[in-house]
mmCIF file of C-alpha atoms and ligand atoms in Angstrom:
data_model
loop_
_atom_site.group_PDB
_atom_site.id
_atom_site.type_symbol
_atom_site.label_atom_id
_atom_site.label_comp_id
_atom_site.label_asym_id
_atom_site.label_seq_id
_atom_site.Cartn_x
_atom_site.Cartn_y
_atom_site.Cartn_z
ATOM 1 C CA UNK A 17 -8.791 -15.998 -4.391
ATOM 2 C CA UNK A 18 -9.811 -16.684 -0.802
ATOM 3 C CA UNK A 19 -12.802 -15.952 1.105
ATOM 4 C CA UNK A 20 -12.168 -12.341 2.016
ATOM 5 C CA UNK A 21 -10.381 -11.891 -1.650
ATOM 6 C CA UNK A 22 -14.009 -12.999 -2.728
ATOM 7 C CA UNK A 23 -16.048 -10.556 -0.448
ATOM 8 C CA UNK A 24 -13.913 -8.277 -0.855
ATOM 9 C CA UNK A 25 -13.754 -8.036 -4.830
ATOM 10 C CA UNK A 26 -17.681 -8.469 -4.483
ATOM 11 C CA UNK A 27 -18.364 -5.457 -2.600
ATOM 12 C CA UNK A 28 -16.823 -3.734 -6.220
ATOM 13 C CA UNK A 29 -19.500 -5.021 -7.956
ATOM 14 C CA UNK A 30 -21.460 -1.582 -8.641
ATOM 15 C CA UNK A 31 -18.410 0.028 -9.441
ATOM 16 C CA UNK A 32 -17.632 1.587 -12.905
ATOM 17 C CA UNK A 33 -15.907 -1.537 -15.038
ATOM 18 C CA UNK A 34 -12.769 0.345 -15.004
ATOM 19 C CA UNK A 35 -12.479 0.119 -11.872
ATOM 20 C CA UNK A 36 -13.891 -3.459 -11.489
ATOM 21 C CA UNK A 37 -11.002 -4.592 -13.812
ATOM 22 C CA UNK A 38 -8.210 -2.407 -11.806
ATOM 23 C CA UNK A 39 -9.459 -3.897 -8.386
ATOM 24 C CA UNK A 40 -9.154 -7.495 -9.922
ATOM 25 C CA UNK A 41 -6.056 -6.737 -11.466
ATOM 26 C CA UNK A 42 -4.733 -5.329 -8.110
ATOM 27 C CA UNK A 43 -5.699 -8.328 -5.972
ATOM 28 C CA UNK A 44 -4.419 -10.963 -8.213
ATOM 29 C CA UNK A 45 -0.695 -9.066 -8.867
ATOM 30 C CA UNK A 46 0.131 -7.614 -5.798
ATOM 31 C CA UNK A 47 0.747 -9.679 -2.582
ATOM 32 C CA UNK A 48 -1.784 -8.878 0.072
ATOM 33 C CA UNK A 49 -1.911 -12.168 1.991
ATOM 34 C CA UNK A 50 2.098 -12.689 2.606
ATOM 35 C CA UNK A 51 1.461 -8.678 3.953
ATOM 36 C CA UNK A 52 -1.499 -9.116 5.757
ATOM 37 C CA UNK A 53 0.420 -12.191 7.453
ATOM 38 C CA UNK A 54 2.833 -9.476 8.596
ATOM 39 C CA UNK A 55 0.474 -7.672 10.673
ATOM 40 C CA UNK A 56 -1.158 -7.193 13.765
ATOM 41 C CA UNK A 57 -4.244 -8.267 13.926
ATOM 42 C CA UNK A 58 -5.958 -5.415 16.152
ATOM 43 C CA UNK A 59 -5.530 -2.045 16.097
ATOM 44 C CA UNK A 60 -5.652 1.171 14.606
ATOM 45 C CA UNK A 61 -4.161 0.921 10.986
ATOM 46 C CA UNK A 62 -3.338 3.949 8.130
ATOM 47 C CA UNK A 63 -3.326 2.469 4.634
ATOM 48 C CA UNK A 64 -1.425 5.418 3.064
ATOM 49 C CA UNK A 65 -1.972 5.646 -0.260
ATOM 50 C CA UNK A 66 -5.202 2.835 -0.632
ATOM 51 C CA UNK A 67 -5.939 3.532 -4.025
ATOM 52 C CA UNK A 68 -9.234 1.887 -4.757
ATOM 53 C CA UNK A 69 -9.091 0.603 -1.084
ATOM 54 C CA UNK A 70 -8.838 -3.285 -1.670
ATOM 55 C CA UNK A 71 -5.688 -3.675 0.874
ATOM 56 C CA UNK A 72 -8.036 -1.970 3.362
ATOM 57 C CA UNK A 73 -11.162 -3.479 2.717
ATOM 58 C CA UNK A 74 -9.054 -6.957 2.849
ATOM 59 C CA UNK A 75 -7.361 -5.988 5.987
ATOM 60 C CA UNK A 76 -10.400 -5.343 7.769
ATOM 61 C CA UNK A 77 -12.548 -8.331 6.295
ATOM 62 C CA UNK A 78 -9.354 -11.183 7.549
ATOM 63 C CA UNK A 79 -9.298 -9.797 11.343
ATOM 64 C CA UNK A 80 -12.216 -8.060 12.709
ATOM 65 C CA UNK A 81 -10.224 -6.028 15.416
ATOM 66 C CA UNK A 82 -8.774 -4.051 12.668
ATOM 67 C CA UNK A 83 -10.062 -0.467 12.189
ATOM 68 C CA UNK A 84 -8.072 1.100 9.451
ATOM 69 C CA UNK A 85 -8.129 4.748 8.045
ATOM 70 C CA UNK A 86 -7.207 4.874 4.150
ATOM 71 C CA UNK A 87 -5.971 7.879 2.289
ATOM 72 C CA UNK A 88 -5.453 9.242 -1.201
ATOM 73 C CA UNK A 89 -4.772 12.137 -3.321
ATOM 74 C CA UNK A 90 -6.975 10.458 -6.133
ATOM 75 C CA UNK A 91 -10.714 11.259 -4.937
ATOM 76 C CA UNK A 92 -12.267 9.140 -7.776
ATOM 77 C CA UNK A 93 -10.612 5.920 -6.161
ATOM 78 C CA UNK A 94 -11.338 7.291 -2.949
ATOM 79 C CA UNK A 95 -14.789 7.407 -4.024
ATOM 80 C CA UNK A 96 -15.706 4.251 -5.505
ATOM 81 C CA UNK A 97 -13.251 2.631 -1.761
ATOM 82 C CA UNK A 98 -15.899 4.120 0.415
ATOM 83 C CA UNK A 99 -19.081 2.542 -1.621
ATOM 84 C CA UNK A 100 -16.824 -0.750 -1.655
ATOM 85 C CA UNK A 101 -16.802 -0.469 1.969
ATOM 86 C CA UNK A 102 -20.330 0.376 2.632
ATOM 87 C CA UNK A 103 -21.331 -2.636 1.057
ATOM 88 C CA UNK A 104 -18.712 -5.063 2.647
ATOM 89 C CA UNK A 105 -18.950 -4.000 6.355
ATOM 90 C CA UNK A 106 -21.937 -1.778 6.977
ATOM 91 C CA UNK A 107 -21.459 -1.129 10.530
ATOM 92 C CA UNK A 108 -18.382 0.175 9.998
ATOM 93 C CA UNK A 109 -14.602 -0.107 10.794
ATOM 94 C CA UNK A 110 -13.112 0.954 7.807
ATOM 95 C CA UNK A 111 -12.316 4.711 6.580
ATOM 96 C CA UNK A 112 -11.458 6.312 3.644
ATOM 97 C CA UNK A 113 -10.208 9.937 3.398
ATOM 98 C CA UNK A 114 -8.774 12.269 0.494
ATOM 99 C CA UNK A 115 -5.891 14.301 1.362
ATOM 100 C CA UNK A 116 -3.796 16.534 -0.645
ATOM 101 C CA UNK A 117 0.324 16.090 -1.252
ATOM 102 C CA UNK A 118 0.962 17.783 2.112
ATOM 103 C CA UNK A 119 -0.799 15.885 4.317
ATOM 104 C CA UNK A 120 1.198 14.306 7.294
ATOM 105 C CA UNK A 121 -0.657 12.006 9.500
ATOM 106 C CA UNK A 122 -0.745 12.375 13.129
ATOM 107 C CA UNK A 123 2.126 11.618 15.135
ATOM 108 C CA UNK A 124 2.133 8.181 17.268
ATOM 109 C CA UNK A 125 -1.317 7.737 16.050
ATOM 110 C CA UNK A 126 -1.309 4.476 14.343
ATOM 111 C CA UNK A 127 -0.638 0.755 15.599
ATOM 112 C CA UNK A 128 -0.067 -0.269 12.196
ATOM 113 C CA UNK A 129 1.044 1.420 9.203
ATOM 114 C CA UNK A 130 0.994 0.579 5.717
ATOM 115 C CA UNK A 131 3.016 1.763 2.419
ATOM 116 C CA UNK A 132 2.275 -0.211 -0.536
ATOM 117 C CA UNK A 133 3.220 0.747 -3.854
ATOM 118 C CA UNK A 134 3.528 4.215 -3.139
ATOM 119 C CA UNK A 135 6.832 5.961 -2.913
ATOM 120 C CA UNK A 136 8.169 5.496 -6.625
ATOM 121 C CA UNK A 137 5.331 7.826 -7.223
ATOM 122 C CA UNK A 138 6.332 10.921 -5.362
ATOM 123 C CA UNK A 139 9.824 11.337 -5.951
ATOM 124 C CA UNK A 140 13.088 10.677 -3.850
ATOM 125 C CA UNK A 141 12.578 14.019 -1.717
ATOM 126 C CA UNK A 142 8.529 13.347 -1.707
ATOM 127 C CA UNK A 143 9.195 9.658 -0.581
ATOM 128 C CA UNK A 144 12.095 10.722 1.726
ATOM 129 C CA UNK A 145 9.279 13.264 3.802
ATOM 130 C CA UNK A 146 6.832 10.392 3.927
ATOM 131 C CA UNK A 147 8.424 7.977 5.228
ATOM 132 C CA UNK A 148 9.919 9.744 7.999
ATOM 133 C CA UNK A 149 6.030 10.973 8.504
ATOM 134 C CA UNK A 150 4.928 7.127 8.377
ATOM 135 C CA UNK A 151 7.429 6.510 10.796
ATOM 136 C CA UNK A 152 6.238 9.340 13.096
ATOM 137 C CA UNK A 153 2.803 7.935 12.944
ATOM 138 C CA UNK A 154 3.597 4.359 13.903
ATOM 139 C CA UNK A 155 3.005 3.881 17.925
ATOM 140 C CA UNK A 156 5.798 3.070 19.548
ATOM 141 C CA UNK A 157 5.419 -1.081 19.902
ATOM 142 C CA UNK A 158 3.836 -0.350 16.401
ATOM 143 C CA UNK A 159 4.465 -1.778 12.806
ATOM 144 C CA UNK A 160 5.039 -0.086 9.603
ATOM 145 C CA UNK A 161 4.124 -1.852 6.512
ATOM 146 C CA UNK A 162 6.437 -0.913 3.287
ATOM 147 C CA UNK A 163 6.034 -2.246 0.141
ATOM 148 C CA UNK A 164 7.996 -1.456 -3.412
ATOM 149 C CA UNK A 165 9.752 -3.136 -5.560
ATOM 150 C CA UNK A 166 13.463 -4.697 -5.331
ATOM 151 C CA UNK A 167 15.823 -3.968 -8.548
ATOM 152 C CA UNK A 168 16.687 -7.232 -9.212
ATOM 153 C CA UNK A 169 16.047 -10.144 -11.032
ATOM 154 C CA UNK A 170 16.333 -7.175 -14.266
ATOM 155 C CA UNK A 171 13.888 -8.730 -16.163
ATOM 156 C CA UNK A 172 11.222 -8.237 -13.155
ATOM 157 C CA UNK A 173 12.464 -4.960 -12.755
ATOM 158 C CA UNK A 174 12.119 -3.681 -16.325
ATOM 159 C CA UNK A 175 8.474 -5.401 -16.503
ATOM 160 C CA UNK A 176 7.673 -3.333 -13.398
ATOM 161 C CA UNK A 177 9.280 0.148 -15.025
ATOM 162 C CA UNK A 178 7.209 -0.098 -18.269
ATOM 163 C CA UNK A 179 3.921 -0.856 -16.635
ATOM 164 C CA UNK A 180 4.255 1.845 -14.693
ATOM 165 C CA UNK A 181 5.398 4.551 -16.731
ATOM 166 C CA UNK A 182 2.207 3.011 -18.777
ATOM 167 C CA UNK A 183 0.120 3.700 -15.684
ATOM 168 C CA UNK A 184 1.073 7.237 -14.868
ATOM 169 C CA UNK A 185 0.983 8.413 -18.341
ATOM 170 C CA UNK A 186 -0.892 7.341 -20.869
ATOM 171 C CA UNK A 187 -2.812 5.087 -19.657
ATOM 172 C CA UNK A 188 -4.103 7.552 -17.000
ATOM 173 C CA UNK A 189 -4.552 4.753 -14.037
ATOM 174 C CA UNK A 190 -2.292 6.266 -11.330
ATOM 175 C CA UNK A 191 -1.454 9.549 -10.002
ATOM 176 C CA UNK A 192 2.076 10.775 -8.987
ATOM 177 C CA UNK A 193 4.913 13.049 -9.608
ATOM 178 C CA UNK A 194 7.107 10.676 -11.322
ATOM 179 C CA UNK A 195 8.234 7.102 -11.716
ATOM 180 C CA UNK A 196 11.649 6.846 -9.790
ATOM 181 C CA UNK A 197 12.394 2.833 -8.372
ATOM 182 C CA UNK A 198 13.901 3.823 -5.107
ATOM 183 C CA UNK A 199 16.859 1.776 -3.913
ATOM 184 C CA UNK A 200 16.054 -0.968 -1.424
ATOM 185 C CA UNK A 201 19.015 0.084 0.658
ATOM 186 C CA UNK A 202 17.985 3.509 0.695
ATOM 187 C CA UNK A 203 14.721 2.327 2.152
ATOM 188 C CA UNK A 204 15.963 0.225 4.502
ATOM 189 C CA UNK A 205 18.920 3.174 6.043
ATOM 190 C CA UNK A 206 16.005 5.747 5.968
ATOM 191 C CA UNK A 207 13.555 3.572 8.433
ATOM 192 C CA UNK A 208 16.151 2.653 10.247
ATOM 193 C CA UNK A 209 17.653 6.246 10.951
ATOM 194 C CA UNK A 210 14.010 7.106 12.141
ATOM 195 C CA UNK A 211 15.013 4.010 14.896
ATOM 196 C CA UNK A 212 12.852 1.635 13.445
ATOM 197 C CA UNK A 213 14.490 -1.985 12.759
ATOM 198 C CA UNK A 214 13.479 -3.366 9.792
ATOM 199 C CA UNK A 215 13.095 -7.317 8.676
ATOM 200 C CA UNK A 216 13.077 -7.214 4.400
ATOM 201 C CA UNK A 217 11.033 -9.757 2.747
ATOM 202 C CA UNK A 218 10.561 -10.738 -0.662
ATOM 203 C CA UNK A 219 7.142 -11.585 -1.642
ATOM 204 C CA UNK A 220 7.679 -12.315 -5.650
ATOM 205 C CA UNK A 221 7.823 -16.141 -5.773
ATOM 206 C CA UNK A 222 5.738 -17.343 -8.449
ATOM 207 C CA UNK A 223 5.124 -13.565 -9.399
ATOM 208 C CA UNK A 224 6.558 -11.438 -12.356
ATOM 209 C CA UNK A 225 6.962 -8.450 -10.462
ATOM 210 C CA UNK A 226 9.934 -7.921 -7.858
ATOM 211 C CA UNK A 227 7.289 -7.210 -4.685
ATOM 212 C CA UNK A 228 9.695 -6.887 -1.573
ATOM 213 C CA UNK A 229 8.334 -6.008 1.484
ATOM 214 C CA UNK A 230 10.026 -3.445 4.447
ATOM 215 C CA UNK A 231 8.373 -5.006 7.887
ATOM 216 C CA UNK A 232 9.661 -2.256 10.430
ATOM 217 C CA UNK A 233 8.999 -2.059 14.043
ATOM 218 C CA UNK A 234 9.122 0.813 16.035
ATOM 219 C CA UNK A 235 10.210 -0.727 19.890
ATOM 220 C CA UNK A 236 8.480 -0.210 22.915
HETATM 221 C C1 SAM B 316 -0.023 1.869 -7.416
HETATM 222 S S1 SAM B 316 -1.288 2.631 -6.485
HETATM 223 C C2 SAM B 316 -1.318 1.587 -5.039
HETATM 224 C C3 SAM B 316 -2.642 1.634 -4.341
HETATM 225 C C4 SAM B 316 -2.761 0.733 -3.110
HETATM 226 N N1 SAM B 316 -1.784 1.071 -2.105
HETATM 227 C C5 SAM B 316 -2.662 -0.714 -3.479
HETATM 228 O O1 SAM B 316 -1.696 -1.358 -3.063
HETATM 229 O O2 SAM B 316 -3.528 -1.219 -4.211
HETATM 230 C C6 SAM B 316 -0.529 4.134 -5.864
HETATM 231 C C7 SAM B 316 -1.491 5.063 -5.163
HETATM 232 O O3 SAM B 316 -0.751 6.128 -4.531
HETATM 233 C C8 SAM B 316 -1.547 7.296 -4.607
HETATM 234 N N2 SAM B 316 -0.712 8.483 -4.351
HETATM 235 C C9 SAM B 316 0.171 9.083 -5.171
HETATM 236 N N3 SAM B 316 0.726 10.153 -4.574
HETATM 237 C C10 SAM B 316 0.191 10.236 -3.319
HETATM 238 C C11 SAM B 316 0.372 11.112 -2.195
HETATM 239 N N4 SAM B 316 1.224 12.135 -2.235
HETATM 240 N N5 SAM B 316 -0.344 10.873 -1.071
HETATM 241 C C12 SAM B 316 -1.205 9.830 -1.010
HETATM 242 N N6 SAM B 316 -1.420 8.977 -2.036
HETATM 243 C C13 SAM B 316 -0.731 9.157 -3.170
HETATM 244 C C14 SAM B 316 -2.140 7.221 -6.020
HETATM 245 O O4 SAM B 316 -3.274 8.069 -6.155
HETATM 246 C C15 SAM B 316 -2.481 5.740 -6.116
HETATM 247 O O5 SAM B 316 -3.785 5.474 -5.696
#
């Protein structure tokens, strides 16, 4: 855990334990420095998706230009985000928001735009729609951020399947639609058709789930 990892996990301290735990859990499985490497470090940012918020909150705590709006259909998580992020950067800068299914965020609105974990949650038509909204929303010059998870090595990829289907039903931890693995070369044609060009990255080294990342920029 690094500095900001450290502040950042801190400002969960008056949470509910649950979601102490999930937040830990979160930052130690899931790859936010190799993503937050990918990024610009000003700018107006949409964190689709944040969940508890800790991408966010660790966006905005590693470069100070960053102002980043953070949305979520879950309004518990959204919740217990915006107390995190009262308590890790009073004056301000970060913003969380709950939306419902159908919210599409403005168009050309965002210099940055990130995905993570997300779109095996709502389906292939559900994921198809936002992405092609994300796309709409990232200026042009502008970044979008996407991360899921590749299908291979299997063993990755059937670790990743359980724990989710775990998450979404009986275990209660994350809302969605379904669990549906989307096809990395489905995400990759569908960003590109909406003219960004995409760079794919894996960020799983050392990691038991298959994290790859979809760094797509929209040109000038
Ligand atoms: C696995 S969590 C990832 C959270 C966060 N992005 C992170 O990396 O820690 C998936 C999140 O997507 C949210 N979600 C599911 N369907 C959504 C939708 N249609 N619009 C926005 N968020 C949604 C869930 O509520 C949940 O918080």
């Amino acid at each position: 855990v690094n500095a900001c990892g450290r502040r950042v996990l801190g400002a969960y301290a008056g949470a509910p334990v649950g979601a102490r735990l999930h937040t830990a859990i979160r930052y130690a499985t899931a790859p936010f420095g190799p993503l937050e490497a990918k990024l610009p470090g000003v700018g107006r940012f949409l964190d689709y998706g944040c969940g508890h918020g800790v991408l966010g909150l660790y966006l905005a705590c590693t470069e100070s230009g960053r102002r980043v709006h953070g949305v979520d259909v879950a309004a518990d998580k959204v919740t217990v985000a915006r107390t995190a992020a009262q308590r890790l950067l009073p004056a301000g800068g970060v913003e969380f928001q709950v939306v419902n299914q159908s919210w599409f965020p403005p168009v050309a609105a965002y210099d940055a735009v990130v995905c993570v974990d997300v779109l095996y949650l709502l389906g292939a038509e559900g994921a198809s729609r936002t992405l092609r909204s994300l796309a709409a929303a990232t200026k042009p010059g502008g970044l979008l951020l996407v991360k899921e998870m590749a299908s291979s090595p299997r063993w990755k990829h059937s670790l990743t399947t359980v724990q989710e289907r775990l998450s979404t039903g009986p275990l209660g931890l994350t809302q969605g639609v379904t669990v549906e693995l989307l096809a990395p070369g489905w995400i990759r044609s569908t960003l590109e058709s909406c003219g960004l060009m995409v760079e794919v990255a894996r960020m799983d080294k050392w990691r038991p789930h298959p994290h790859l990342a979809f760094v797509a920029r929209r040109p000038q």
